[in-house]
Each structure stands twice: as C-alpha cells, then as structure tokens.
Short mmCIF file of C-alpha atoms in Angstrom, two decimals:
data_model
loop_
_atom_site.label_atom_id
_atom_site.label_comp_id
_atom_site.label_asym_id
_atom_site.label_seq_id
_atom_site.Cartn_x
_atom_site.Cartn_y
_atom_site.Cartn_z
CA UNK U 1 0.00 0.00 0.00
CA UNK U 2 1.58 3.54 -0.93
CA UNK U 3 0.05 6.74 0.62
CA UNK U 4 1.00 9.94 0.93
CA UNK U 5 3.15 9.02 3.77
CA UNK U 6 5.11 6.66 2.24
CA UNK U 7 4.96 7.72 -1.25
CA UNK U 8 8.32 7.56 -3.48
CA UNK U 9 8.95 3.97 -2.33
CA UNK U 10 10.38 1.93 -4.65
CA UNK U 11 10.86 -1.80 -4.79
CA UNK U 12 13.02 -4.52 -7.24
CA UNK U 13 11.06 -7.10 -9.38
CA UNK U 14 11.41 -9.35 -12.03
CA UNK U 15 10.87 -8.17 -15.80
CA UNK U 16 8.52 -10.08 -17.90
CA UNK U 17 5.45 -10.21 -15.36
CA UNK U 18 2.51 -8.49 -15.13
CA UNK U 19 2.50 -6.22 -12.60
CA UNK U 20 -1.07 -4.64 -11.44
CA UNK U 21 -1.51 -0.92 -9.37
CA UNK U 22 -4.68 -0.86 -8.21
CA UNK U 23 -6.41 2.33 -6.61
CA UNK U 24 -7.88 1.54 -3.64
CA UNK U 25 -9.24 4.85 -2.33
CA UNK U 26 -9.24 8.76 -2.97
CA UNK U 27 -10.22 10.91 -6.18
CA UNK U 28 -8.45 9.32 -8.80
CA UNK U 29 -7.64 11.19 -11.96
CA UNK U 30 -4.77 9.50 -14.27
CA UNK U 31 -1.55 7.36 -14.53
CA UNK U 32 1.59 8.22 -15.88
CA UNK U 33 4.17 6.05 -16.68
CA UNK U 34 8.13 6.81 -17.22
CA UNK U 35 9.95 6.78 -19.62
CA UNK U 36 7.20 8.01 -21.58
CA UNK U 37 6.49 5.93 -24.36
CA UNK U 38 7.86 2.26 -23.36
CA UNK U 39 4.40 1.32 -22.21
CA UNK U 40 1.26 0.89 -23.91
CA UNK U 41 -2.00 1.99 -21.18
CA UNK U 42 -4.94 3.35 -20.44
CA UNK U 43 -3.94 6.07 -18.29
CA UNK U 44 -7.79 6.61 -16.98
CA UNK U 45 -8.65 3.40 -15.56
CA UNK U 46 -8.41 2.37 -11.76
CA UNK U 47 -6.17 -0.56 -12.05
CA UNK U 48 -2.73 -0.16 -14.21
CA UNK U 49 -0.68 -3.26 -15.30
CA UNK U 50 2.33 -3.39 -16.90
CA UNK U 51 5.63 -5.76 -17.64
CA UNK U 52 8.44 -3.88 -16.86
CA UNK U 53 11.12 -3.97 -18.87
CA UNK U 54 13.69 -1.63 -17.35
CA UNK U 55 13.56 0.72 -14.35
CA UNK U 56 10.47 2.47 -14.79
CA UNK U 57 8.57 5.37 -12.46
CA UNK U 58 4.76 4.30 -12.21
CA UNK U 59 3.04 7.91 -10.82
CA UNK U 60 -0.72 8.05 -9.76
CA UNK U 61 -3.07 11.19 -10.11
CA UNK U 62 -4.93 12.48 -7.28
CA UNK U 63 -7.79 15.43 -7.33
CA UNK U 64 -7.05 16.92 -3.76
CA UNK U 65 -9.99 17.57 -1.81
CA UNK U 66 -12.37 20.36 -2.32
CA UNK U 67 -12.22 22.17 1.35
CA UNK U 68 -15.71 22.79 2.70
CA UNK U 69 -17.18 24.56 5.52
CA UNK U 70 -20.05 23.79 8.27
CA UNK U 71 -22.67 26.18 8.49
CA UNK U 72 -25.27 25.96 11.09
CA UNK U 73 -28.47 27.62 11.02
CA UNK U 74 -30.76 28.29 13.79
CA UNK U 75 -34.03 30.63 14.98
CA UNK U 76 -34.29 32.39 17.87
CA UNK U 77 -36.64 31.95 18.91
CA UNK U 78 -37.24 28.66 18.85
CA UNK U 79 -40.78 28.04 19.21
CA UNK U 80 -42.35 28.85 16.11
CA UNK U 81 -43.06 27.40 12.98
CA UNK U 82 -40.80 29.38 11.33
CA UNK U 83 -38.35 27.79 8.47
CA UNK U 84 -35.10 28.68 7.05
CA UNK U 85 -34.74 28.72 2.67
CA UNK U 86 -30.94 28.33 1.97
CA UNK U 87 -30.11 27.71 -1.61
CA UNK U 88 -33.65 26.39 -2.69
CA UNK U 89 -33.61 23.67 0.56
CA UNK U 90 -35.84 24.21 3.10
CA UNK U 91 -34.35 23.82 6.70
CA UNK U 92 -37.29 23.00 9.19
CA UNK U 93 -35.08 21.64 12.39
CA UNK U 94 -32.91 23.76 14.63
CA UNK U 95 -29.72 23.58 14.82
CA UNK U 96 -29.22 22.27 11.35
CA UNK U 97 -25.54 21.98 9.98
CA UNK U 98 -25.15 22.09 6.11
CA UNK U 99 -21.76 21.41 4.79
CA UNK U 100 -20.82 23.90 2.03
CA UNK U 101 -18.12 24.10 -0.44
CA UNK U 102 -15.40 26.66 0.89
CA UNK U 103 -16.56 30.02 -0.25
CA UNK U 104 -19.68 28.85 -2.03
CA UNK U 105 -22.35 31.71 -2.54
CA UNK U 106 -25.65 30.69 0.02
CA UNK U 107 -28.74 32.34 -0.17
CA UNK U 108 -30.65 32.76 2.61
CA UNK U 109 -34.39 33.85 3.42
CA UNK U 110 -37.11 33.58 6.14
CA UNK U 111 -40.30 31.17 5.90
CA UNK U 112 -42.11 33.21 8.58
CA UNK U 113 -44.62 32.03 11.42
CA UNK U 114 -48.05 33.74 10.37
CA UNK U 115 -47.38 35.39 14.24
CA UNK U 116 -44.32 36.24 13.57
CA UNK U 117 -42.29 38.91 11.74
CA UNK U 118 -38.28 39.07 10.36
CA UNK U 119 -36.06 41.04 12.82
CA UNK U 120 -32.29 40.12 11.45
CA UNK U 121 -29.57 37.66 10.63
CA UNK U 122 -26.26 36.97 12.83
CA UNK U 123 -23.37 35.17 12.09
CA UNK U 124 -19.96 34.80 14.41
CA UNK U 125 -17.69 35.29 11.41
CA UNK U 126 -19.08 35.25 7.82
CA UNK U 127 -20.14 38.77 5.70
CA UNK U 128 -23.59 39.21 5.29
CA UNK U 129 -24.63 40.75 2.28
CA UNK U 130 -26.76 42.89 1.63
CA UNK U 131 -26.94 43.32 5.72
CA UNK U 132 -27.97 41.79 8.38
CA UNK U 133 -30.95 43.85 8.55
CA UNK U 134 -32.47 42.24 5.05
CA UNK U 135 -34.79 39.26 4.93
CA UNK U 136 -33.14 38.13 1.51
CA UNK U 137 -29.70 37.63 2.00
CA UNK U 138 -26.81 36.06 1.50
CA UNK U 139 -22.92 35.00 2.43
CA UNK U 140 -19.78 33.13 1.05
CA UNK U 141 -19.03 29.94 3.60
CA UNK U 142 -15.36 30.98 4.15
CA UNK U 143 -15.68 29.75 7.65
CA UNK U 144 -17.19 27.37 9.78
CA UNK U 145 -19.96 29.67 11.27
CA UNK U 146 -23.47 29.79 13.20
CA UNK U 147 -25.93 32.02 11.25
CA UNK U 148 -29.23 32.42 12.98
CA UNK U 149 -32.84 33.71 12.23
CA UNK U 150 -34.04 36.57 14.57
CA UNK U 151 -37.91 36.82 14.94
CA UNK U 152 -40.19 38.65 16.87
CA UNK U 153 -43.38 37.99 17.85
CA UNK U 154 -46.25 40.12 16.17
CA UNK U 155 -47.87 42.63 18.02
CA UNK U 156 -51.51 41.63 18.75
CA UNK U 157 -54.57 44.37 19.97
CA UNK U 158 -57.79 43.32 21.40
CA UNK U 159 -60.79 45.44 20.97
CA UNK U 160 -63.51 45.90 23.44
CA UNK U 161 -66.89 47.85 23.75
CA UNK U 162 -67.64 49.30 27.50
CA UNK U 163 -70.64 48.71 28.45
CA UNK U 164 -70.61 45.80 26.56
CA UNK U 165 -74.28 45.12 26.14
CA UNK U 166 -75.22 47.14 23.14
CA UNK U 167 -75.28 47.01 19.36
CA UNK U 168 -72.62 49.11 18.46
CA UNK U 169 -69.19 47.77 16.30
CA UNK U 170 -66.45 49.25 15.68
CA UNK U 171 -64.78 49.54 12.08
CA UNK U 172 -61.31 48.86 12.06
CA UNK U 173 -59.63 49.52 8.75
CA UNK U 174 -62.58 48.97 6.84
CA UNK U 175 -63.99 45.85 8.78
CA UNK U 176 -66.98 45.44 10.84
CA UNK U 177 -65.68 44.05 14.43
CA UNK U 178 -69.17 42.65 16.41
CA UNK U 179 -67.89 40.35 18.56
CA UNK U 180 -65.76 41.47 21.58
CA UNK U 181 -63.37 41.03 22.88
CA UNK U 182 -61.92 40.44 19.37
CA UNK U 183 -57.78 39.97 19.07
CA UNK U 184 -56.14 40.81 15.54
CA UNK U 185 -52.35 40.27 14.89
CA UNK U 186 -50.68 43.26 13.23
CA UNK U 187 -46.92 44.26 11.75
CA UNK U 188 -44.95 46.10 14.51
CA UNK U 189 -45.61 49.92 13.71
CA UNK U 190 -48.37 49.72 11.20
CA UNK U 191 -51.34 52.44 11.39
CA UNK U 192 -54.35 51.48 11.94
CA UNK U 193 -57.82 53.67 11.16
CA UNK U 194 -61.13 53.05 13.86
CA UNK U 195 -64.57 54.62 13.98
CA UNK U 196 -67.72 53.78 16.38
CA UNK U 197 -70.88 52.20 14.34
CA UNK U 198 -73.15 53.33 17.45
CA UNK U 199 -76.43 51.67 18.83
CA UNK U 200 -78.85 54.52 18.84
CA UNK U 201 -79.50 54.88 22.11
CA UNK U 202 -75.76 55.32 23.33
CA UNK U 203 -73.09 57.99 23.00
CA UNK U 204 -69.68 58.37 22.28
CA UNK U 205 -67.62 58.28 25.22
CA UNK U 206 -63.98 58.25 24.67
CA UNK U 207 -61.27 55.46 23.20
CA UNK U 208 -58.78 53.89 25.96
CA UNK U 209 -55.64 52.02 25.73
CA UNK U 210 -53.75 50.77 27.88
CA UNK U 211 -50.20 52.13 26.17
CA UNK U 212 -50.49 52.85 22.66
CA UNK U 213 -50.84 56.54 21.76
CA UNK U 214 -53.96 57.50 19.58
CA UNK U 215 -54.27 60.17 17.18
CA UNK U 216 -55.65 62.57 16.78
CA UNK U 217 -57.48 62.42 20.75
CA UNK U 218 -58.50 59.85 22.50
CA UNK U 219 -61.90 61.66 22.49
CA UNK U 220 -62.34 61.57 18.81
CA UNK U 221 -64.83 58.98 17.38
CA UNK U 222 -62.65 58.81 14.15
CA UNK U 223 -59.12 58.09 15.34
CA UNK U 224 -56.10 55.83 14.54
CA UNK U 225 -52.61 54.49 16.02
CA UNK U 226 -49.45 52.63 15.00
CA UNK U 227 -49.17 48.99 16.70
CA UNK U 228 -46.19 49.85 18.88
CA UNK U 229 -47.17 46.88 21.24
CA UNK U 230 -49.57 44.46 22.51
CA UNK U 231 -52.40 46.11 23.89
CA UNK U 232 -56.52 46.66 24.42
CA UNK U 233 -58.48 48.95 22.77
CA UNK U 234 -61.30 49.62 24.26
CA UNK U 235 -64.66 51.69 23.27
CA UNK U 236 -66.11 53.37 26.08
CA UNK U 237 -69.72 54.51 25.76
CA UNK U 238 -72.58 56.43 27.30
CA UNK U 239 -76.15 55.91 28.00
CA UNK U 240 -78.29 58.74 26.05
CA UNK U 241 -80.40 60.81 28.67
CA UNK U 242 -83.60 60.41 28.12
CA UNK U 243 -85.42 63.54 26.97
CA UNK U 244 -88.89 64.89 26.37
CA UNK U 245 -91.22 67.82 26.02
CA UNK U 246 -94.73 68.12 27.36
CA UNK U 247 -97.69 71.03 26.35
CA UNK U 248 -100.18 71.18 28.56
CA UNK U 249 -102.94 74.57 29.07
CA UNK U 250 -106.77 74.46 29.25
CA UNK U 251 -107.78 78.31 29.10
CA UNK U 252 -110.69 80.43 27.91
CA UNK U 253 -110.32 83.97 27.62
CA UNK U 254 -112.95 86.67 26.43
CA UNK U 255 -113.16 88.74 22.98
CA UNK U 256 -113.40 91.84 24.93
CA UNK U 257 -111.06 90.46 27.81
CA UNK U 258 -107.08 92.21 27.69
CA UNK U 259 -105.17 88.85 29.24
CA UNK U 260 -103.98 86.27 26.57
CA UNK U 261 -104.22 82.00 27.60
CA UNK U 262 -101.03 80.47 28.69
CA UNK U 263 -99.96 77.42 27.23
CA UNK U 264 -96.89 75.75 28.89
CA UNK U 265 -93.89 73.95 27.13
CA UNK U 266 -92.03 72.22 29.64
CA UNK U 267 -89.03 70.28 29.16
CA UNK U 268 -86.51 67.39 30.46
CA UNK U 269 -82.65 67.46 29.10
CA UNK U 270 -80.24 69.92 28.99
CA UNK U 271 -81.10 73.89 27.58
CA UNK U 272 -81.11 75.56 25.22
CA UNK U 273 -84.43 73.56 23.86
CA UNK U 274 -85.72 73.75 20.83
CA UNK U 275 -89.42 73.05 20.10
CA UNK U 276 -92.20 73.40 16.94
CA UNK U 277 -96.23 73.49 18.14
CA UNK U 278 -98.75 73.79 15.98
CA UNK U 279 -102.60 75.20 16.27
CA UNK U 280 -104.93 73.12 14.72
CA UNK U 281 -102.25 71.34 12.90
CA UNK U 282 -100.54 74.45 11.11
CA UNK U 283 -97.29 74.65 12.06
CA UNK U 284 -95.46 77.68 13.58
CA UNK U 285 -91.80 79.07 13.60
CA UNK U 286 -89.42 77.02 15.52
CA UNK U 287 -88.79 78.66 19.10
CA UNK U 288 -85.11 77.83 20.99
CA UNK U 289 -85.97 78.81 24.64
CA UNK U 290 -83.68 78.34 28.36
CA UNK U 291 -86.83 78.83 29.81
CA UNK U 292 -88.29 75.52 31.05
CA UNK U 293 -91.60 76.00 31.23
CA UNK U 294 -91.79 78.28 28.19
CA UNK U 295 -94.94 79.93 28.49
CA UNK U 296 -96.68 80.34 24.90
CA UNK U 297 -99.14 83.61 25.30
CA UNK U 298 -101.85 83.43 22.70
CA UNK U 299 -105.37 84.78 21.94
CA UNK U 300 -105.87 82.12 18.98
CA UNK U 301 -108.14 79.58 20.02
CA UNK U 302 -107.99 75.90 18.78
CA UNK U 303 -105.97 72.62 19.63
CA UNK U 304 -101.76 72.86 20.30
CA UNK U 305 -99.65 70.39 20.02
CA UNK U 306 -96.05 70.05 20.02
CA UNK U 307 -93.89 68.28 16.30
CA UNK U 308 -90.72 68.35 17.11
CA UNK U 309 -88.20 69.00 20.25
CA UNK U 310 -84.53 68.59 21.23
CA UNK U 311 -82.40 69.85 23.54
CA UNK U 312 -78.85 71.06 23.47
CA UNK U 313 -77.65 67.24 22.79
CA UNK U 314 -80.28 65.11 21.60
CA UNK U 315 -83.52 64.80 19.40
CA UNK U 316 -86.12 63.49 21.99
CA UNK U 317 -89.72 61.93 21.64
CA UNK U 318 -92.90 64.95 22.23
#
C-alpha cells in the first residue's frame, strides 16, 4: 500500500510479469508512466498493469480535496413554525448543519410564522450581504460559522366595547368588528384607522388604551394608532339621557277680555331647547328657549300640540 506518507517507495522485481496498481481509495484522476512511451496503457482506468522492462517510475493522479465549511443555522426563537430557505432547501429543524463548499455563494431567506415577523440575521464570522438587517440575503461559507434567524413575535390588539351590552361595532380599517373582545395580529408599527358604528341609544364616550398613543385624541370617534405593542383597545360609551317635552294649558279667555291664555312647554334634558307646536295642525316658527316652562301667550283659540323638540344634545320623543 503507498500513501502519501510513504509515497516515493520503490521496490526490485522481475521483468517479464505483469504487474497490477490498483487504486484503492481517494479521487483518482490519471496514470503516468516513465519513460514516456515504453508502455502501452490506459492512463484513466483504476487498475494499471504493466511488464516492466527496465527501471520504470509508475506515478498516480490524485484530485485533492475540495475544502468545505459547516454552516449551522438556527431561529431564535425557537418556538415557532418558522423555516429557514438556503439555496432552494428548506431547513425545518434547529440547529441544522449544512456542509458547504469553501466560499460557495448561500442564499438565505425567512419562511415566517403567520405570528411572527423578520427582525435580522447573525453570524460569528461570515459577511452578510446585503446586511444583516435584510430578509433576503446572502454569504460566502469561508468559515465554519453559526448564522441564525431573529424573529419577533407580532404585536396583537384586542378590541372591546364598555358597556358591553349594546349594538354598536367598531370599524377597524374597513372591517366590521361585532364580537368582543376580538384579538387581531398586526406588523410592529403599522397604522391602523377606527370609527364607532353606534347603537342609537348610546353615545360616544372616549377610546382607551392601555399604552399605545392614539391620534388625533382619545376623544375623537374617528381616530387611529401605529401597533407599537400588545395592547386593548377599548370603546367606552354612554347611555343617552332620556329627553322629552310636554304642552299642557286648558284656558278660555274673552273677545273683549285684555289677558292672553297660557300654554306651557315644559321640558326634560339639557337647555337651550328647541321646540315646533302647531294650532290646529298648522305649524309655527321654531322657538329655541332656556326657559323651562316656556310659556306660549296666545289669543288664537284651537288645539296645540307640540312636532318636534330637542335639547342642546339630543332629538327626543314629544
């Protein structure tokens, strides 16, 4: 056996026998036999024989080994679904070592966890190009090295309606949220647009959250926020007051009498009020009174009643 320790040995045997060289292991490429010429052989195959004539150098060809390098890939963290694409192969398992010829381009690029989004790549030793910072990336395996996956977890918000027993929703970018509480998983820092759809007989309150920062006010109906962070949204509403007008008078006056009839207006809710009566069904001009009762003064006889009424918030029943 000749190896690359003992190679250049040489040995003393008889002329006129075959004599066979046979590769047992490694990257063979060729024979060569000296003096070049005095043999006839196939320089390609495994096994050589010859019958020497003279002294005569028998060389074998070796390819040297390609170098290589260990990468291994990880995600951090862990426990996610979350794969790894390098060069078209999907990595699924973590830690994962790939074997790489040395300086062979790899190109690298996230599989994400629907919960999750791409923070960055790290390596110990190996350039990352573009940066580290790019989903789509890649490196030359010059080293042995540990590249791993950053992730973070989504943010998630959870919308709620105080009190909750009502019909209102809330529209959150465009979509009609009815159940609460109601959780939604958002990119880190992306704006998102709300509004009240209101059940009739409650108010606007006033948004609340426990940290994110809402724009314009948290006491405007129409508002909006960036998802800096987990966090509850929630809808806080009022009862409406209940409001209402009443006309009451029974009067008679005489045709050659000087005092007019009185016919009272009286109101519940908050002033200014404003009210329509009619006489006999004919409307009159609309009257906005802080007078509660508002005394109507008349010499017209007939039947008054009141059409419409509201006070300085609401539109109330008559």
């Amino acid at each position: 056996f000749i190896n690359q320790t003992n190679t250049g040995w040489t040995d003393q045997r008889f002329g006129g026998i075959d004599l066979p060289f046979e590769v047992i292991s490694g990257s063979f490429d060729h024979w060569e036999v000296l003096p070049a010429g005095s043999y006839a052989y196939d320089p390609i195959v495994d096994t050589l024989v010859i019958d020497p004539q003279a002294a005569v150098t028998v060389r074998a060809y070796f390819v040297p080994p390609t170098p290589t390098r260990d990468i291994t890939y990880n995600v951090s963290p862990s426990s996610s679904a979350t794969t790894i694409n390098a060069n078209g192969s999907i990595i699924n398992t973590f830690p994962t070592t790939v074997t790489y010829t040395i300086d062979e381009l790899v190109n690298i690029s996230p599989n994400l966890d629907p919960l999750y989004e791409f923070n960055s790549w790290s390596s110990d030793s190996v350039i990352l190009m573009v940066t580290a910072n790019n989903p789509t990336d890649s490196f030359y395996a010059s080293n042995h090295d540990n590249i791993t996956l950053h992730i973070t977890k989504k943010p998630t918000i959870t919308y709620n309606i105080n009190p909750p027993s009502t019909s209102s929703t809330i529209n959150v970018d465009g979509t009609v949220i009815n159940v609460f509480p109601t959780t939604i998983v958002y990119s880190k820092n992306q704006t998102v647009n709300i509004s009240p759809n209101l059940d009739p007989l409650y108010g606007f309150s006033n948004w609340d959250s426990d940290s994110i920062l809402l724009m314009p006010a948290p006491n405007n109906p129409i508002d909006s926020f960036y998802v800096s962070n987990n966090d509850t949204l929630t809808l806080r509403l009022y009862l409406r007051p209940t409001i209402a007008s009443f006309i009451s008078g029974n009067d008679t006056i005489c045709d050659n009498g000087s005092a007019n009839a009185e016919v009272a207006v009286a109101f519940s809710g908050i002033a200014p009020y404003t009210f329509i009566y009619a006489n006999n069904g004919d409307p009159q001009p609309s009257i906005t009174t802080t007078l509660n009762p508002y005394i109507i003064k008349t010499r017209k006889e007939g039947n008054y009643t009141l059409q419409y009424f509201s006070d300085a918030n609401e539109i109330g029943p008559v």
